[in-house]
Amino acid sequence: MTESSKDKSIPGKHSEPDTPARKRKYIFVTGGVISSLGKGITAAGLGALLENRGLKVSLQKFDPYLNVDPGTMSPFQHGEVYVLDDGAETDLDLGHYERFTHTRLTRFNNLTSGQVYQKVLENERNGAYLGKTVQVIPHVTDEIQKRIYELGNDSDCDVLITEIGGTTGDIEGLPFLEAIRELALDVGWENTLFLHVTYVPFIKAAGELKTKPTQQSVAKLREIGIAPQIIVCRCEQPLGKELRKKISVFCNVPYEAVIEEKDVEHTIYEVPLMLQRERLDELVCKSLDLKTEPADMQDWQETIRKLIAPQHRVRVGVVGKYIELNDAYKSVYEAIIHGGVSNDCAVEIEKVEAEEIEKDEGEHTLRGLNGILVPGGFGERGIDGKVKAAQYARENNIPYFGLCLGMQIAVIEFARNVLGLQKANSLEFEPKTPDPVIAMMDDQRKVTKKGGTMRLGSQECVLLKGSRAAEFYGADSVRERHRHRFEFNNEYKKNFEKAGMVFSGLSKDGKLVEMVELPDHPFYLACQFHPEFQSKPNSPHPLFSNFIRMCLENKSANH
Ligand code: GLN
């Protein structure tokens, strides 16, 4: 600590208000050795177990990068941008939190270094620290702690699970680690738990699992004053007694606190059950003195059973431009799998690179698919391939499901190939098109800033009586999450309607097209919103369920 920070206020100035009835518990999940270990799934899995023990849980993700939110990052850099009801553009781990638990998430559940620094600098300009030197400790760390306490209070949870993004040893993660170390002092160690997720690699040539990286990453944490009480070991092979013992001794945790989290065999939804078998939740409750019944995971087991041994199988093509990156369409892939669960059906997802279709005259890439889905996206690359995929689906009676950009693609295709407007396009891809069937929304025209400025979050969509959309939802109106700047151009509405396209969902004021469908096609349905963000394994989204149902019918019709 530097000289000038000695005049910092004593840690604890944000201490939570007294809650005599119960003391809130804080679990911090850190990651060691490498990224992409599935910390988010581990945190979400633990959340699911604690919820099923009757506890009120909230989950929070800290991202140490300087972007204010991931909304401005390419999916190639960061994977999918997950959108919440309140319109926050967040890290994809929040998707896992929502799919695994019932916790209600808002923009306060995801904090980036960018937001922290923005706030601290704003405070500084407003004179909040007058006379003081503004420093990482205490000003940045205080701001981080504040966000932990605020979320705890707002969500009124029994347990707050905070996941720290990145890997131990990253320079940018240090303020977060310092903040949680201090927080443990404030709230008492008996109310805090540090859980470290690490990697135990299998070295093929030696035929052995190696614990050294785990030892070193724990040592790195201890260096900054955090001694993890639970070590979750991600591994491809079982740990075995000897290795558990070794990790226990070298990392200074009891033997039972070395948790094996082996790669799951079938689905990530097995993770909570695996953690339960390892008695993670029991251990957590014991350490935090939480008295509950064991977690009732019957429902969850039932879902897993359906996922593991389905009767049927279909092949669905997802046509995109970030196809090589698994995380780029995370929620879409998950929602497709959920749609399979409600149909007792395994879905083989064929990841189709849109540009490949452009080159492929005979549409070989699409042949044999039982359904085609075009997800959201931005920018011109791959658009013609996606239009071709939509045309192929429409002309060959193959179920087509368009999400956001996928709806705009369906509209462009219809304009070009049914209405004969050969140069029809979206103004996003061709500003000089003579037929802008997709145009920029009015209130987007004035927008110049990029971050958080699209039409975002939950909006009402009114469904047309008698339409497929209304039938699938079983409702007159729904709320779905959005993230777009462009919309269907209403000047073309009459032409489209005359040629058979039905506008089955509209915004509440009737001005924005939210859903389109073709009634004489087995399933040709597209929406301007992102239903994938509201699907869960144990409550699949109705549009995805019906899409997979029709893919199955397509399969049986072709055999
Ligand atoms: N790029 C399109 C728009 O901004 C679609 C956005 C999306 O698919 N999320 O309207």
XYZ file of C-alpha atoms and ligand atoms in Angstrom:
569
model
C 0.000 0.000 0.000
C 1.352 3.441 -0.819
C 1.829 6.285 1.649
C -1.046 8.383 0.444
C -3.561 5.599 0.735
C -2.946 5.416 4.465
C -5.604 8.028 4.931
C -8.152 5.688 3.392
C -11.236 5.079 5.355
C -11.160 1.892 7.341
C -12.308 -1.143 5.380
C -15.821 -1.897 6.381
C -17.333 1.480 5.723
C -19.799 -0.148 3.341
C -20.712 -2.801 5.831
C -24.102 -4.256 5.136
C -26.945 -3.126 7.322
C -27.633 -5.426 10.223
C -29.924 -8.245 9.303
C -30.614 -9.780 12.669
C -32.806 -12.562 11.330
C -30.030 -14.018 9.234
C -26.540 -13.266 8.126
C -25.998 -13.140 4.389
C -23.369 -15.531 3.041
C -20.875 -14.699 0.319
C -19.287 -17.256 -1.982
C -16.486 -16.138 -4.292
C -15.594 -18.263 -7.283
C -12.146 -17.710 -8.735
C -10.418 -19.524 -11.570
C -6.903 -20.806 -11.933
C -4.472 -22.119 -14.559
C -6.457 -21.433 -17.738
C -9.622 -19.714 -18.885
C -12.667 -21.522 -20.325
C -12.796 -23.923 -17.404
C -16.518 -23.513 -17.003
C -16.377 -21.402 -13.840
C -19.743 -19.948 -14.803
C -21.309 -23.387 -15.063
C -19.767 -24.401 -11.741
C -21.120 -21.257 -10.079
C -24.527 -21.800 -11.698
C -24.502 -25.493 -10.753
C -23.771 -24.637 -7.126
C -26.513 -22.002 -7.319
C -28.984 -24.635 -8.524
C -28.082 -26.968 -5.658
C -28.404 -24.245 -3.029
C -31.738 -23.113 -4.474
C -32.998 -26.655 -4.287
C -32.032 -26.664 -0.645
C -34.563 -23.873 -0.192
C -32.073 -20.990 -0.071
C -32.530 -17.702 -1.888
C -29.547 -17.336 -4.165
C -28.253 -14.542 -6.335
C -25.357 -14.731 -8.770
C -23.031 -12.028 -9.959
C -20.211 -11.920 -12.511
C -17.196 -9.603 -12.390
C -15.330 -9.078 -15.647
C -11.907 -7.464 -15.343
C -11.770 -5.980 -18.864
C -12.127 -2.236 -19.441
C -15.123 -2.316 -21.784
C -18.125 -0.922 -19.945
C -20.064 -3.962 -21.116
C -19.447 -6.692 -23.704
C -22.010 -5.104 -26.061
C -19.330 -3.520 -28.201
C -17.180 -6.643 -28.468
C -17.153 -9.044 -31.381
C -18.495 -12.517 -30.633
C -15.109 -13.738 -31.879
C -13.523 -11.950 -28.911
C -16.028 -12.611 -26.253
C -18.653 -15.092 -27.386
C -22.326 -14.211 -27.308
C -23.629 -11.029 -25.743
C -26.346 -12.133 -23.346
C -29.254 -9.710 -23.017
C -31.302 -9.341 -19.837
C -34.909 -8.184 -19.399
C -33.729 -4.708 -18.420
C -31.729 -4.434 -21.646
C -28.297 -4.951 -20.107
C -25.813 -6.457 -22.530
C -23.886 -8.898 -20.397
C -21.420 -11.736 -20.242
C -22.644 -15.123 -21.418
C -22.148 -16.621 -17.950
C -25.314 -14.776 -16.937
C -27.051 -17.048 -19.422
C -25.872 -20.051 -17.416
C -27.105 -18.401 -14.224
C -30.563 -17.902 -15.714
C -30.746 -21.369 -17.220
C -29.640 -23.164 -14.054
C -31.427 -21.102 -11.403
C -34.483 -18.915 -10.865
C -32.523 -15.881 -9.819
C -33.699 -12.612 -11.388
C -30.864 -10.852 -13.096
C -30.466 -7.183 -13.912
C -27.571 -5.015 -15.044
C -26.327 -5.042 -11.455
C -25.458 -8.727 -11.724
C -22.593 -8.056 -14.135
C -19.797 -5.650 -13.283
C -16.803 -4.818 -15.473
C -13.640 -2.910 -14.619
C -14.855 -0.417 -17.210
C -17.957 0.314 -15.117
C -15.954 0.550 -11.918
C -13.469 3.032 -13.378
C -16.247 5.003 -15.070
C -17.945 5.408 -11.703
C -14.742 6.269 -9.826
C -13.745 8.869 -12.417
C -17.239 10.325 -12.394
C -17.070 10.561 -8.590
C -13.700 12.234 -8.837
C -14.984 14.848 -11.290
C -17.969 15.468 -9.047
C -15.670 16.163 -6.140
C -16.607 13.086 -4.154
C -13.000 12.503 -3.116
C -11.953 16.141 -2.778
C -8.501 16.435 -1.283
C -7.689 12.799 -1.728
C -5.443 10.975 -4.166
C -7.734 8.627 -6.059
C -6.279 5.136 -6.049
C -7.023 1.522 -6.867
C -6.987 0.820 -3.149
C -9.281 2.037 -1.607
C -11.385 3.794 -4.246
C -11.640 1.127 -6.902
C -11.866 -1.699 -4.383
C -14.541 0.193 -2.390
C -16.612 0.606 -5.524
C -16.389 -3.139 -6.166
C -17.399 -3.958 -2.593
C -20.297 -1.559 -2.842
C -21.646 -3.492 -5.801
C -21.479 -6.742 -3.856
C -23.359 -5.327 -0.885
C -25.901 -3.527 -3.032
C -26.777 -6.653 -4.957
C -27.000 -8.667 -1.752
C -29.436 -6.143 -0.300
C -31.466 -5.587 -3.473
C -31.912 -9.273 -4.174
C -32.461 -10.005 -0.488
C -30.666 -13.297 -0.970
C -29.388 -15.752 1.618
C -26.346 -16.537 -0.474
C -24.623 -14.346 -3.029
C -22.313 -16.167 -5.420
C -19.804 -13.838 -7.083
C -17.737 -15.185 -9.943
C -14.498 -13.358 -10.734
C -13.756 -13.557 -14.451
C -10.286 -14.255 -15.792
C -7.538 -16.327 -14.244
C -5.601 -15.860 -11.013
C -2.411 -14.020 -11.793
C -3.975 -11.658 -14.342
C -2.915 -8.103 -13.577
C -6.352 -6.715 -14.342
C -8.071 -9.083 -11.907
C -6.089 -7.905 -8.862
C -8.428 -5.107 -7.692
C -11.319 -7.575 -7.640
C -9.339 -10.084 -5.592
C -8.203 -7.376 -3.183
C -11.809 -6.203 -2.844
C -13.143 -9.633 -1.955
C -10.264 -10.297 0.433
C -11.128 -7.130 2.344
C -14.827 -7.886 2.184
C -14.262 -11.197 3.932
C -12.771 -9.246 6.832
C -15.780 -6.950 6.917
C -18.480 -9.592 6.947
C -16.494 -12.196 8.838
C -14.733 -15.252 7.535
C -17.538 -17.446 8.865
C -19.827 -15.794 6.320
C -17.484 -16.039 3.359
C -16.282 -18.900 1.234
C -13.583 -18.861 -1.395
C -13.978 -21.555 -4.013
C -11.223 -21.944 -6.561
C -11.855 -23.737 -9.854
C -8.647 -25.089 -11.347
C -7.445 -27.393 -14.054
C -5.769 -30.734 -13.485
C -4.371 -31.648 -16.898
C -3.893 -35.184 -18.118
C -0.481 -35.613 -19.704
C -0.900 -38.309 -22.283
C 2.767 -39.226 -22.665
C 3.106 -39.746 -18.919
C -0.380 -41.223 -18.600
C -0.869 -39.032 -15.533
C -2.883 -36.183 -14.124
C -0.727 -33.320 -12.908
C -1.463 -31.194 -9.849
C 1.376 -28.662 -10.102
C -0.596 -25.987 -12.005
C -3.287 -26.212 -9.308
C -0.716 -25.893 -6.528
C 0.767 -22.865 -8.216
C -2.483 -21.087 -8.833
C -3.535 -21.617 -5.224
C -0.129 -20.302 -4.129
C -0.746 -17.242 -6.289
C -4.045 -16.625 -4.483
C -2.461 -17.092 -1.072
C 0.214 -14.568 -1.999
C -2.504 -11.930 -2.118
C -4.129 -13.101 1.050
C -6.868 -15.394 -0.194
C -6.794 -18.975 1.008
C -9.425 -20.931 -0.902
C -11.404 -23.319 1.262
C -12.675 -25.460 -1.604
C -10.773 -26.514 -4.703
C -12.889 -27.641 -7.656
C -10.700 -29.610 -10.038
C -11.677 -29.657 -13.691
C -10.229 -32.797 -15.237
C -10.712 -35.263 -18.053
C -9.910 -38.317 -15.924
C -11.014 -39.214 -12.393
C -8.743 -37.699 -9.747
C -8.367 -40.758 -7.552
C -7.587 -40.827 -3.833
C -3.862 -40.178 -4.114
C -4.219 -37.003 -6.153
C -7.003 -35.717 -3.961
C -4.743 -36.243 -0.987
C -1.893 -34.464 -2.707
C -4.035 -31.463 -3.621
C -5.454 -31.420 -0.117
C -1.998 -31.349 1.495
C -0.308 -28.952 -0.912
C -3.231 -26.570 -1.196
C -4.063 -26.681 2.486
C -7.708 -27.756 2.278
C -9.387 -30.762 3.892
C -9.571 -33.907 1.771
C -13.371 -33.547 1.294
C -12.859 -30.020 0.012
C -11.084 -31.295 -3.102
C -13.964 -31.618 -5.530
C -13.662 -33.524 -8.759
C -15.448 -31.910 -11.703
C -14.769 -34.255 -14.556
C -15.816 -33.407 -18.118
C -19.481 -34.381 -18.351
C -20.400 -37.216 -20.638
C -23.561 -35.914 -22.244
C -24.633 -32.436 -21.251
C -23.572 -29.497 -19.098
C -26.842 -29.897 -17.201
C -25.276 -32.915 -15.495
C -22.933 -30.576 -13.619
C -25.215 -29.849 -10.617
C -25.822 -33.570 -10.145
C -22.128 -34.286 -10.399
C -21.345 -31.585 -7.833
C -24.044 -32.991 -5.586
C -22.459 -36.458 -5.795
C -19.190 -34.807 -4.766
C -21.111 -33.283 -1.819
C -20.118 -29.765 -2.741
C -23.374 -28.230 -1.547
C -23.193 -30.165 1.721
C -19.686 -28.871 2.292
C -20.651 -25.295 1.404
C -23.594 -25.369 3.799
C -21.467 -26.864 6.546
C -18.722 -24.268 6.144
C -21.197 -21.406 6.088
C -23.366 -22.846 8.824
C -26.449 -22.963 6.624
C -28.985 -25.400 7.972
C -31.161 -26.873 5.236
C -32.557 -30.137 3.968
C -30.570 -31.877 1.208
C -31.187 -30.512 -2.285
C -34.187 -32.025 -4.019
C -32.963 -32.549 -7.573
C -35.743 -34.829 -8.807
C -36.958 -32.411 -11.478
C -33.453 -31.846 -12.671
C -32.812 -35.601 -12.842
C -35.927 -36.035 -14.943
C -34.690 -33.408 -17.429
C -31.280 -35.095 -17.626
C -32.931 -38.452 -18.242
C -34.757 -36.960 -21.220
C -31.570 -35.363 -22.478
C -29.500 -38.503 -22.224
C -31.779 -41.138 -23.665
C -34.116 -39.551 -26.203
C -36.269 -41.606 -28.551
C -35.771 -39.436 -31.612
C -33.060 -37.563 -33.405
C -33.064 -34.637 -35.864
C -30.424 -32.585 -37.644
C -30.727 -28.838 -37.478
C -28.469 -26.458 -39.385
C -27.481 -23.205 -37.683
C -26.332 -20.844 -40.411
C -24.060 -18.123 -39.090
C -20.807 -16.310 -39.488
C -19.222 -16.947 -36.101
C -19.726 -20.667 -36.520
C -16.221 -21.845 -35.566
C -16.597 -20.347 -32.118
C -18.837 -22.442 -29.887
C -19.620 -19.592 -27.524
C -20.832 -17.159 -30.187
C -24.348 -18.636 -30.367
C -24.360 -20.213 -26.905
C -27.973 -19.491 -25.926
C -29.234 -20.463 -29.376
C -27.565 -23.876 -29.156
C -28.852 -24.369 -25.633
C -32.423 -23.382 -26.549
C -32.358 -25.817 -29.492
C -31.350 -28.597 -27.112
C -34.146 -27.574 -24.716
C -36.570 -27.721 -27.651
C -35.374 -31.307 -28.121
C -36.136 -32.134 -24.479
C -39.831 -31.342 -24.936
C -39.952 -33.644 -27.968
C -37.959 -36.536 -26.510
C -35.491 -35.783 -29.239
C -31.727 -35.384 -29.534
C -30.742 -32.533 -31.793
C -27.612 -32.814 -33.831
C -26.562 -29.248 -34.522
C -24.860 -28.756 -37.850
C -22.862 -25.524 -37.736
C -23.013 -24.074 -41.217
C -20.700 -21.239 -42.279
C -22.900 -18.828 -44.260
C -20.142 -18.006 -46.717
C -19.830 -21.701 -47.609
C -23.423 -21.652 -48.866
C -22.591 -18.715 -51.137
C -20.004 -20.845 -52.896
C -22.126 -23.973 -52.953
C -24.225 -24.128 -56.116
C -25.897 -27.461 -55.355
C -26.745 -26.507 -51.758
C -24.847 -29.577 -50.586
C -24.204 -27.916 -47.276
C -27.932 -27.808 -46.548
C -28.990 -31.167 -47.859
C -30.337 -33.645 -45.341
C -31.080 -31.040 -42.682
C -34.464 -31.379 -40.954
C -34.561 -27.724 -40.044
C -32.661 -24.492 -40.610
C -32.126 -21.739 -38.076
C -30.580 -18.354 -38.808
C -29.539 -16.603 -35.574
C -28.818 -12.933 -34.875
C -25.871 -11.061 -36.286
C -24.411 -7.812 -37.556
C -22.612 -6.738 -40.697
C -22.672 -7.741 -44.294
C -20.464 -10.808 -44.380
C -22.350 -14.016 -45.098
C -25.696 -12.330 -45.752
C -26.200 -13.828 -49.208
C -25.473 -17.308 -47.870
C -28.108 -16.823 -45.197
C -30.624 -15.581 -47.781
C -29.920 -18.688 -49.810
C -30.498 -20.872 -46.775
C -33.866 -19.192 -46.149
C -34.849 -19.670 -49.807
C -33.847 -23.324 -49.686
C -35.943 -23.859 -46.561
C -38.947 -22.010 -47.989
C -38.920 -23.769 -51.352
C -38.281 -27.241 -49.958
C -40.763 -27.069 -47.075
C -37.990 -27.391 -44.512
C -38.726 -25.773 -41.144
C -37.101 -22.334 -40.939
C -36.643 -20.403 -37.726
C -35.179 -16.883 -37.929
C -33.974 -14.971 -34.884
C -33.506 -11.202 -35.141
C -31.184 -10.946 -38.156
C -32.757 -14.289 -39.152
C -36.115 -12.493 -39.478
C -34.587 -9.732 -41.539
C -33.053 -12.410 -43.782
C -36.466 -14.074 -44.248
C -37.888 -10.691 -45.274
C -35.075 -9.944 -47.728
C -35.375 -13.408 -49.275
C -39.128 -13.076 -49.681
C -38.767 -9.652 -51.272
C -36.150 -10.857 -53.726
C -37.574 -14.228 -54.713
C -41.323 -13.916 -54.220
C -41.988 -10.215 -54.819
C -39.308 -10.035 -57.523
C -37.496 -7.090 -55.896
C -34.114 -8.468 -56.841
C -32.052 -5.787 -55.178
C -34.036 -5.729 -51.959
C -31.807 -5.493 -48.937
C -31.356 -4.057 -45.468
C -29.927 -0.572 -45.204
C -27.422 -2.092 -42.806
C -25.824 -4.073 -45.626
C -26.532 -1.901 -48.671
C -27.261 1.762 -47.918
C -28.039 2.399 -51.589
C -30.523 -0.405 -52.145
C -33.578 0.669 -54.196
C -35.747 -1.550 -51.972
C -34.840 -1.107 -48.307
C -37.223 -3.739 -46.935
C -35.290 -3.542 -43.671
C -34.601 -0.003 -42.512
C -33.236 1.718 -39.467
C -35.719 2.336 -36.672
C -36.683 5.999 -36.418
C -35.279 6.597 -32.972
C -32.007 4.930 -33.971
C -31.249 7.509 -36.670
C -30.062 10.115 -34.194
C -27.904 7.657 -32.272
C -24.172 8.130 -32.683
C -22.791 6.411 -29.597
C -22.289 2.679 -29.823
C -22.540 1.169 -26.350
C -25.985 0.226 -25.042
C -27.827 2.247 -27.654
C -29.771 -0.374 -29.601
C -33.410 -1.243 -28.943
C -32.666 -3.472 -25.994
C -34.342 -5.732 -23.519
C -37.832 -6.948 -22.783
C -40.611 -5.457 -24.913
C -44.209 -6.479 -25.401
C -45.179 -8.233 -28.607
C -48.876 -8.501 -29.482
C -49.750 -11.694 -31.340
C -52.205 -12.024 -34.212
C -55.248 -14.140 -33.318
C -55.294 -17.421 -35.223
C -51.628 -17.180 -36.201
C -49.080 -19.925 -35.642
C -47.226 -17.627 -33.264
C -50.336 -17.211 -31.077
C -50.978 -20.951 -31.197
C -47.405 -21.853 -30.179
C -47.299 -19.357 -27.351
C -50.890 -20.026 -26.292
C -51.186 -16.292 -25.563
C -52.353 -12.974 -27.048
C -49.235 -11.134 -26.119
C -45.758 -11.972 -24.843
C -42.640 -10.216 -23.611
C -39.367 -11.029 -25.304
C -35.831 -9.623 -25.237
C -34.438 -7.494 -28.036
C -31.149 -6.223 -29.389
C -31.386 -4.501 -32.760
C -31.220 -1.225 -34.669
C -33.067 -2.175 -37.835
C -36.672 -3.156 -38.464
C -39.105 -4.232 -41.158
C -39.963 -1.272 -43.417
C -43.743 -0.860 -43.130
C -43.990 0.715 -46.590
C -43.694 -2.789 -47.990
C -46.197 -4.375 -45.646
C -49.170 -4.515 -48.032
C -47.096 -6.103 -50.827
C -45.796 -8.758 -48.503
C -49.257 -9.500 -47.142
C -50.700 -9.820 -50.631
C -48.030 -12.373 -51.474
C -48.846 -14.444 -48.394
C -46.548 -13.327 -45.604
C -48.343 -12.935 -42.279
C -47.191 -10.393 -39.723
C -48.110 -12.378 -36.671
C -46.462 -10.264 -33.994
C -46.320 -6.485 -33.627
C -44.977 -4.137 -30.976
C -47.626 -2.810 -28.590
C -48.039 0.429 -30.554
C -48.428 -1.630 -33.750
C -45.521 0.142 -35.408
C -42.797 -2.486 -35.351
C -43.002 -5.913 -36.928
C -41.961 -8.439 -34.315
C -42.886 -11.729 -36.002
C -43.471 -13.008 -39.515
C -44.693 -16.391 -40.746
C -45.815 -18.239 -43.855
C -49.058 -20.085 -43.145
C -48.825 -22.532 -46.032
C -45.369 -23.752 -45.026
C -44.886 -26.453 -42.333
C -42.871 -24.013 -40.187
C -41.589 -20.760 -41.547
C -41.444 -18.428 -38.622
C -39.123 -15.630 -37.631
C -38.956 -13.035 -34.897
C -37.195 -9.732 -34.394
C -36.441 -10.680 -30.797
C -34.271 -13.321 -29.144
C -36.421 -16.072 -27.631
C -33.252 -18.081 -26.921
C -32.580 -15.884 -23.882
C -35.699 -17.125 -22.095
C -35.369 -20.849 -22.573
C -34.395 -23.227 -19.783
C -33.741 -26.981 -19.846
C -36.732 -27.606 -17.594
C -38.956 -25.039 -19.312
C -38.075 -25.004 -23.026
C -39.187 -21.996 -25.028
C -42.425 -22.760 -26.963
C -41.045 -21.485 -30.276
C -38.021 -23.767 -29.986
C -40.184 -26.715 -28.886
C -42.483 -26.262 -31.852
C -39.599 -25.754 -34.248
C -38.022 -29.066 -33.176
C -41.446 -30.765 -33.289
C -41.792 -29.691 -36.927
C -38.193 -30.749 -37.686
C -39.154 -34.189 -36.415
C -42.246 -34.214 -38.649
C -40.076 -33.148 -41.555
C -37.785 -36.056 -40.829
C -40.561 -38.638 -40.715
C -42.147 -37.193 -43.880
C -38.865 -37.714 -45.719
C -38.293 -41.298 -44.659
N -28.050 -6.293 -37.317
C -29.460 -6.340 -37.143
C -29.997 -5.095 -36.458
O -29.275 -4.354 -35.840
C -29.866 -7.574 -36.365
C -29.402 -7.564 -34.956
C -29.390 -8.926 -34.311
O -29.510 -9.939 -34.985
N -29.224 -8.975 -33.018
O -31.171 -4.831 -36.518
